[in-house]
GROMACS .gro file of C-alpha atoms in nm:
model
  341
    1MET     CA    1  10.320   5.056   5.961
    2LYS     CA    2   9.967   5.109   6.109
    3ARG     CA    3  10.105   5.033   6.461
    4TRP     CA    4  10.327   5.307   6.377
    5TRP     CA    5  10.087   5.596   6.325
    6LEU     CA    6   9.875   5.472   6.605
    7ILE     CA    7  10.139   5.523   6.861
    8VAL     CA    8  10.222   5.888   6.685
    9LEU     CA    9   9.825   5.946   6.715
   10CYS     CA   10   9.753   5.821   7.096
   11SER     CA   11  10.076   6.020   7.129
   12SER     CA   12   9.938   6.302   6.996
   13LEU     CA   13   9.593   6.259   7.221
   14TRP     CA   14   9.795   6.219   7.527
   15LEU     CA   15   9.980   6.565   7.470
   16ALA     CA   16   9.691   6.762   7.375
   17GLY     CA   17   9.468   6.652   7.643
   18CYS     CA   18   9.776   6.764   7.872
   19THR     CA   19   9.767   7.045   7.731
   20GLY     CA   20   9.419   7.071   7.747
   21ALA     CA   21   9.409   7.021   8.139
   22ALA     CA   22   9.711   7.275   8.180
   23THR     CA   23   9.571   7.578   8.032
   24PRO     CA   24   9.207   7.541   8.116
   25THR     CA   25   8.980   7.812   7.944
   26PRO     CA   26   8.949   8.117   8.226
   27ILE     CA   27   8.616   8.244   8.349
   28LEU     CA   28   8.524   8.580   8.226
   29HIS     CA   29   8.385   8.833   8.439
   30PRO     CA   30   8.188   9.123   8.378
   31GLN     CA   31   8.437   9.418   8.378
   32PRO     CA   32   8.328   9.749   8.605
   33ALA     CA   33   8.224  10.103   8.508
   34LEU     CA   34   8.425  10.289   8.723
   35PHE     CA   35   8.311  10.653   8.687
   36THR     CA   36   8.522  10.987   8.673
   37ASP     CA   37   8.267  11.290   8.685
   38ARG     CA   38   8.324  11.317   9.066
   39LEU     CA   39   8.487  11.222   9.381
   40GLY     CA   40   8.343  10.902   9.511
   41THR     CA   41   8.253  10.874   9.921
   42ALA     CA   42   8.297  10.526  10.145
   43GLN     CA   43   7.892  10.498  10.134
   44ASP     CA   44   7.963  10.456   9.753
   45LEU     CA   45   8.178  10.160   9.762
   46ILE     CA   46   7.940   9.967  10.019
   47PRO     CA   47   7.851   9.654   9.843
   48THR     CA   48   7.536   9.436   9.878
   49GLU     CA   49   7.476   9.119   9.953
   50THR     CA   50   7.451   8.989   9.552
   51GLU     CA   51   7.823   9.192   9.493
   52ILE     CA   52   7.993   9.032   9.815
   53ALA     CA   53   7.874   8.679   9.649
   54ALA     CA   54   7.979   8.806   9.306
   55ALA     CA   55   8.332   8.880   9.442
   56LYS     CA   56   8.354   8.556   9.652
   57THR     CA   57   8.275   8.349   9.276
   58ALA     CA   58   8.538   8.582   9.123
   59LEU     CA   59   8.791   8.464   9.407
   60GLY     CA   60   8.735   8.087   9.375
   61VAL     CA   61   8.825   7.856   9.671
   62LYS     CA   62   9.203   7.978   9.714
   63GLY     CA   63   9.178   8.307   9.538
   64PHE     CA   64   9.267   8.659   9.772
   65ILE     CA   65   9.331   9.008   9.801
   66GLY     CA   66   9.694   9.137   9.805
   67ILE     CA   67   9.744   9.413  10.021
   68VAL     CA   68  10.132   9.577   9.971
   69ALA     CA   69  10.122   9.814  10.285
   70CYS     CA   70  10.434  10.111  10.297
   71ASN     CA   71  10.510   9.936  10.639
   72LEU     CA   72  10.369   9.790  10.948
   73SER     CA   73  10.551   9.967  11.247
   74SER     CA   74  10.366  10.334  11.230
   75GLU     CA   75   9.977  10.328  11.401
   76TYR     CA   76   9.830  10.421  11.043
   77HIS     CA   77  10.018  10.209  10.805
   78ALA     CA   78   9.937   9.875  11.027
   79THR     CA   79   9.608  10.018  11.111
   80VAL     CA   80   9.457   9.985  10.737
   81PRO     CA   81   9.578   9.645  10.639
   82ARG     CA   82   9.457   9.525  10.974
   83ALA     CA   83   9.094   9.677  10.928
   84ALA     CA   84   9.088   9.534  10.592
   85GLN     CA   85   9.136   9.201  10.700
   86ALA     CA   86   8.853   9.188  11.015
   87LEU     CA   87   8.645   9.308  10.727
   88ALA     CA   88   8.730   9.020  10.471
   89HIS     CA   89   8.721   8.772  10.727
   90LYS     CA   90   8.355   8.881  10.822
   91LEU     CA   91   8.257   8.909  10.495
   92GLY     CA   92   8.458   8.532  10.420
   93LEU     CA   93   8.754   8.686  10.203
   94ARG     CA   94   9.112   8.601  10.274
   95ILE     CA   95   9.396   8.938  10.226
   96GLU     CA   96   9.780   8.854  10.183
   97VAL     CA   97   9.982   9.129  10.350
   98PHE     CA   98  10.328   9.204  10.262
   99ASP     CA   99  10.563   9.495  10.470
  100SER     CA  100  10.764   9.675  10.292
  101GLU     CA  101  10.910   9.884  10.577
  102THR     CA  102  10.958  10.193  10.367
  103LYS     CA  103  11.167  10.060  10.078
  104ALA     CA  104  10.974  10.133   9.749
  105ASP     CA  105  11.240   9.890   9.587
  106ARG     CA  106  11.042   9.604   9.832
  107GLN     CA  107  10.708   9.674   9.656
  108ILE     CA  108  10.799   9.561   9.298
  109ALA     CA  109  10.863   9.196   9.377
  110ALA     CA  110  10.567   9.146   9.596
  111ILE     CA  111  10.317   9.306   9.315
  112GLU     CA  112  10.532   9.038   9.104
  113ASN     CA  113  10.473   8.795   9.414
  114PHE     CA  114  10.074   8.804   9.458
  115VAL     CA  115  10.050   8.796   9.063
  116SER     CA  116  10.206   8.504   9.005
  117LYS     CA  117  10.013   8.364   9.294
  118GLY     CA  118   9.722   8.447   9.117
  119ALA     CA  119   9.596   8.706   9.326
  120PRO     CA  120   9.269   8.925   9.089
  121ALA     CA  121   9.340   9.252   9.296
  122ILE     CA  122   9.654   9.417   9.460
  123ALA     CA  123   9.598   9.699   9.638
  124ILE     CA  124   9.929   9.918   9.686
  125CYS     CA  125  10.014  10.178   9.949
  126ALA     CA  126  10.308  10.286   9.702
  127ILE     CA  127  10.605  10.500   9.853
  128ASP     CA  128  10.736  10.611   9.566
  129PRO     CA  129  10.518  10.570   9.254
  130LYS     CA  130  10.770  10.605   9.003
  131VAL     CA  131  10.963  10.294   9.107
  132VAL     CA  132  10.632  10.082   9.109
  133GLU     CA  133  10.512  10.221   8.828
  134LYS     CA  134  10.581   9.947   8.544
  135ALA     CA  135  10.520   9.649   8.776
  136VAL     CA  136  10.208   9.774   8.813
  137LYS     CA  137  10.120   9.863   8.464
  138GLU     CA  138  10.297   9.502   8.413
  139ALA     CA  139  10.022   9.351   8.673
  140ALA     CA  140   9.684   9.590   8.513
  141GLY     CA  141   9.831   9.415   8.162
  142GLN     CA  142   9.786   9.067   8.310
  143GLY     CA  143   9.430   9.153   8.403
  144VAL     CA  144   9.513   9.206   8.768
  145TYR     CA  145   9.290   9.505   8.995
  146VAL     CA  146   9.543   9.713   9.125
  147LEU     CA  147   9.379   9.986   9.342
  148GLN     CA  148   9.569  10.270   9.531
  149TYR     CA  149   9.511  10.374   9.861
  150ALA     CA  150   9.728  10.689  10.053
  151GLY     CA  151   9.732  10.819   9.653
  152ARG     CA  152   9.542  10.745   9.317
  153ASP     CA  153   9.782  10.813   9.036
  154LEU     CA  154   9.870  10.462   9.011
  155ALA     CA  155   9.472  10.273   8.995
  156VAL     CA  156   9.556  10.222   8.664
  157ASN     CA  157   9.218  10.018   8.633
  158GLY     CA  158   9.119   9.985   8.952
  159ILE     CA  159   9.012  10.255   9.214
  160GLY     CA  160   9.257  10.525   9.384
  161ILE     CA  161   9.131  10.582   9.771
  162SER     CA  162   9.306  10.869   9.938
  163ILE     CA  163   9.299  11.185  10.179
  164GLU     CA  164   9.276  11.540  10.056
  165ASP     CA  165   9.574  11.707  10.177
  166ALA     CA  166   9.398  11.983  10.180
  167ASP     CA  167   9.072  11.879  10.439
  168LEU     CA  168   9.387  11.766  10.645
  169GLY     CA  169   9.531  12.103  10.632
  170CYS     CA  170   9.240  12.324  10.651
  171ALA     CA  171   9.140  12.101  10.901
  172ALA     CA  172   9.389  12.175  11.135
  173GLY     CA  173   9.403  12.514  11.071
  174GLU     CA  174   9.057  12.510  11.164
  175ILE     CA  175   9.171  12.352  11.549
  176ALA     CA  176   9.372  12.603  11.579
  177ALA     CA  177   9.195  12.919  11.461
  178ASP     CA  178   8.916  12.812  11.684
  179LEU     CA  179   9.149  12.785  12.005
  180ILE     CA  180   9.317  13.096  11.895
  181VAL     CA  181   8.996  13.273  11.884
  182LYS     CA  182   8.881  13.116  12.223
  183GLU     CA  183   9.143  13.120  12.413
  184LYS     CA  184   9.380  13.408  12.292
  185ARG     CA  185   9.128  13.683  12.092
  186GLY     CA  186   9.245  13.553  11.757
  187GLN     CA  187   9.588  13.703  11.857
  188ALA     CA  188   9.911  13.451  11.831
  189LEU     CA  189  10.211  13.413  11.699
  190VAL     CA  190  10.225  13.093  11.487
  191VAL     CA  191  10.466  12.876  11.344
  192LEU     CA  192  10.393  12.606  11.104
  193LEU     CA  193  10.616  12.319  11.042
  194ASP     CA  194  10.611  12.189  10.679
  195TYR     CA  195  10.822  11.947  10.441
  196PRO     CA  196  10.859  12.144  10.140
  197SER     CA  197  11.050  11.889   9.969
  198LEU     CA  198  10.645  11.652   9.854
  199PRO     CA  199  10.405  11.810   9.687
  200ASN     CA  200  10.141  11.710   9.842
  201VAL     CA  201  10.235  11.821  10.193
  202VAL     CA  202  10.329  12.171  10.050
  203GLU     CA  203   9.942  12.189   9.956
  204ARG     CA  204   9.893  12.043  10.267
  205ALA     CA  205  10.093  12.359  10.516
  206ASN     CA  206   9.914  12.579  10.205
  207GLN     CA  207   9.582  12.489  10.318
  208ILE     CA  208   9.676  12.508  10.714
  209GLU     CA  209   9.780  12.867  10.649
  210ALA     CA  210   9.469  12.935  10.416
  211CYS     CA  211   9.210  12.802  10.722
  212LEU     CA  212   9.405  12.987  11.016
  213LYS     CA  213   9.403  13.313  10.854
  214GLN     CA  214   9.037  13.255  10.769
  215LYS     CA  215   8.903  13.196  11.069
  216ALA     CA  216   9.153  13.413  11.272
  217PRO     CA  217   9.290  13.689  11.037
  218GLY     CA  218   9.475  13.839  11.312
  219VAL     CA  219   9.757  13.598  11.379
  220LYS     CA  220  10.068  13.676  11.307
  221ILE     CA  221  10.272  13.372  11.070
  222VAL     CA  222  10.633  13.363  11.171
  223GLY     CA  223  10.746  13.167  10.952
  224ARG     CA  224  10.746  12.763  10.783
  225TYR     CA  225  10.980  12.506  10.937
  226LEU     CA  226  11.097  12.186  10.826
  227GLY     CA  227  10.901  11.942  11.050
  228GLY     CA  228  10.775  11.581  10.934
  229THR     CA  229  11.011  11.413  11.234
  230PRO     CA  230  11.028  11.489  11.587
  231GLU     CA  231  11.384  11.535  11.556
  232ASN     CA  232  11.299  11.794  11.274
  233GLY     CA  233  11.022  11.917  11.504
  234LEU     CA  234  11.264  11.959  11.799
  235THR     CA  235  11.547  12.120  11.577
  236SER     CA  236  11.333  12.373  11.397
  237LEU     CA  237  11.134  12.525  11.734
  238GLU     CA  238  11.502  12.532  11.850
  239ASN     CA  239  11.514  12.778  11.648
  240ALA     CA  240  11.268  12.949  11.558
  241LEU     CA  241  11.255  13.035  11.956
  242GLN     CA  242  11.539  13.184  11.921
  243ALA     CA  243  11.415  13.407  11.624
  244HIS     CA  244  11.098  13.477  11.768
  245PRO     CA  245  11.048  13.427  12.141
  246ALA     CA  246  10.707  13.493  12.197
  247ILE     CA  247  10.550  13.197  11.978
  248ASP     CA  248  10.262  13.060  12.138
  249VAL     CA  249  10.148  12.814  11.870
  250VAL     CA  250  10.238  12.529  11.613
  251VAL     CA  251  10.060  12.365  11.371
  252SER     CA  252  10.247  12.076  11.248
  253ILE     CA  253  10.156  11.875  10.935
  254ASN     CA  254  10.229  11.560  11.131
  255ASP     CA  255  10.167  11.459  11.436
  256ALA     CA  256  10.481  11.272  11.448
  257GLY     CA  257  10.684  11.665  11.389
  258ALA     CA  258  10.468  11.816  11.612
  259PHE     CA  259  10.603  11.581  11.952
  260GLY     CA  260  10.967  11.725  11.881
  261ALA     CA  261  10.827  12.015  11.866
  262ILE     CA  262  10.644  12.017  12.214
  263LYS     CA  263  11.031  11.903  12.395
  264ALA     CA  264  11.152  12.211  12.221
  265LEU     CA  265  10.826  12.449  12.397
  266GLU     CA  266  10.945  12.215  12.751
  267ALA     CA  267  11.291  12.301  12.702
  268ALA     CA  268  11.190  12.693  12.670
  269GLY     CA  269  11.013  12.646  12.939
  270LYS     CA  270  10.685  12.753  12.774
  271ASP     CA  271  10.387  12.762  12.985
  272PRO     CA  272  10.188  12.398  12.848
  273GLN     CA  273   9.888  12.575  12.943
  274THR     CA  274   9.854  12.857  12.744
  275THR     CA  275  10.114  12.723  12.441
  276ILE     CA  276   9.872  12.554  12.191
  277VAL     CA  277  10.042  12.255  11.923
  278VAL     CA  278   9.775  12.095  11.675
  279GLY     CA  279   9.924  11.820  11.442
  280ILE     CA  280   9.783  11.539  11.212
  281ASP     CA  281   9.710  11.183  11.235
  282ALA     CA  282   9.534  11.119  11.524
  283ASP     CA  283   9.821  10.888  11.641
  284ALA     CA  284   9.760  10.696  11.991
  285GLN     CA  285  10.039  10.941  12.134
  286ALA     CA  286   9.893  11.273  12.010
  287LYS     CA  287   9.560  11.124  12.182
  288ASP     CA  288   9.696  11.078  12.518
  289LEU     CA  289   9.887  11.429  12.517
  290ILE     CA  290   9.529  11.626  12.428
  291LYS     CA  291   9.377  11.444  12.696
  292GLN     CA  292   9.617  11.517  12.961
  293GLY     CA  293   9.537  11.894  12.784
  294LYS     CA  294   9.952  12.031  12.774
  295PHE     CA  295  10.052  12.178  12.511
  296PHE     CA  296   9.919  11.944  12.238
  297ARG     CA  297   9.563  12.044  12.141
  298GLY     CA  298   9.425  11.895  11.869
  299THR     CA  299   9.475  11.640  11.581
  300VAL     CA  300   9.305  11.520  11.234
  301ASP     CA  301   9.199  11.173  11.186
  302THR     CA  302   9.307  11.066  10.935
  303SER     CA  303   9.058  10.794  10.904
  304PRO     CA  304   9.303  10.408  10.876
  305ALA     CA  305   9.072  10.197  10.992
  306LEU     CA  306   8.785  10.275  10.732
  307THR     CA  307   9.040  10.320  10.501
  308GLY     CA  308   9.144   9.932  10.541
  309GLU     CA  309   8.779   9.916  10.500
  310MET     CA  310   8.706  10.128  10.216
  311VAL     CA  311   8.977   9.912  10.009
  312VAL     CA  312   8.800   9.566  10.094
  313ASN     CA  313   8.460   9.743   9.972
  314ALA     CA  314   8.660   9.877   9.673
  315VAL     CA  315   8.758   9.546   9.561
  316ILE     CA  316   8.412   9.355   9.563
  317LYS     CA  317   8.310   9.613   9.326
  318LEU     CA  318   8.564   9.550   9.084
  319LEU     CA  319   8.539   9.178   9.136
  320ALA     CA  320   8.176   9.194   9.107
  321GLY     CA  321   8.173   9.415   8.778
  322SER     CA  322   7.974   9.721   8.958
  323THR     CA  323   7.954  10.088   8.909
  324ALA     CA  324   8.187  10.243   9.116
  325PRO     CA  325   8.374  10.622   9.146
  326LYS     CA  326   8.762  10.553   9.005
  327ASN     CA  327   8.857  10.820   9.287
  328VAL     CA  328   8.754  10.855   9.651
  329ARG     CA  329   8.767  11.053   9.888
  330VAL     CA  330   8.899  10.949  10.274
  331PRO     CA  331   8.683  11.182  10.538
  332VAL     CA  332   8.900  11.358  10.774
  333ALA     CA  333   8.761  11.425  11.163
  334LYS     CA  334   8.889  11.712  11.392
  335ILE     CA  335   8.984  11.589  11.732
  336THR     CA  336   9.027  11.800  12.021
  337ARG     CA  337   9.010  11.737  12.391
  338ASP     CA  338   8.646  11.775  12.386
  339LEU     CA  339   8.578  11.484  12.142
  340LEU     CA  340   8.804  11.222  12.361
  341PRO     CA  341   8.635  10.971  12.570
   0.00000   0.00000   0.00000
């Protein structure tokens, strides 16, 4: 009988030992203090050496930061994670990137996979916030910091890093207005290319119009037409030129729509030296066209490289338990021929 109890006792101790080894006591890190009384800046996110060291400790040897990119095919969306990886490597941190291929449903599995692999922080570029909202909240519920770039709504326990659409629109409107005042004595027939199904882009278009009229009150805006893609820009400008042949300025909510508009302007025989096209995004193609001085005269830099660096800095702040802004504004910059090398 004693031998039987000894076997049971030893077995119990062995199981207890195994259980203890499989579930070590979690390491608790200080919680960050996120303030919401103002929009933060990139400067607010720059970490100290102490914070970097604390973040490294929190990550451990095998820890990593997960980035769920919208895609890796467009210049903006490829640049953000690439810049993040470059800074992380410099600081001795590791990043894993997932390419969503602009498919919202792929992002659910990406978030779940990063959580299962033990990522303490995930930054997401949400294609459709409603699709991934549940997965994001579940990740946050497990203690994973969720950050969002190119948006803020899903940064439930992390930091939202995004450009204000009003800033983008106003910058584009001011570029166009300055050119119109300088080259056309403040008079022009203007077409706006927008994308009415996306509320944030509507706000961008509203600010293009408001800031354009503020600096060049003599312009006449003949209408808003669907843009967003080269195909839409081409078709819309063809239609606009049929109704208003004297159009001499196009301002687009992005560069892609402007590329299509230029094709329509060329086909209509418009003078590339006196016809003004302004976009947003600072795509490489846009900057090349601006250098040529034909049609494309300005664009707005959306700062994707800086955004990637801000993502890394924000993660460091969170893992270090520091004080940081809940929402951060990404700065924009006007790009014209005078500002290009």
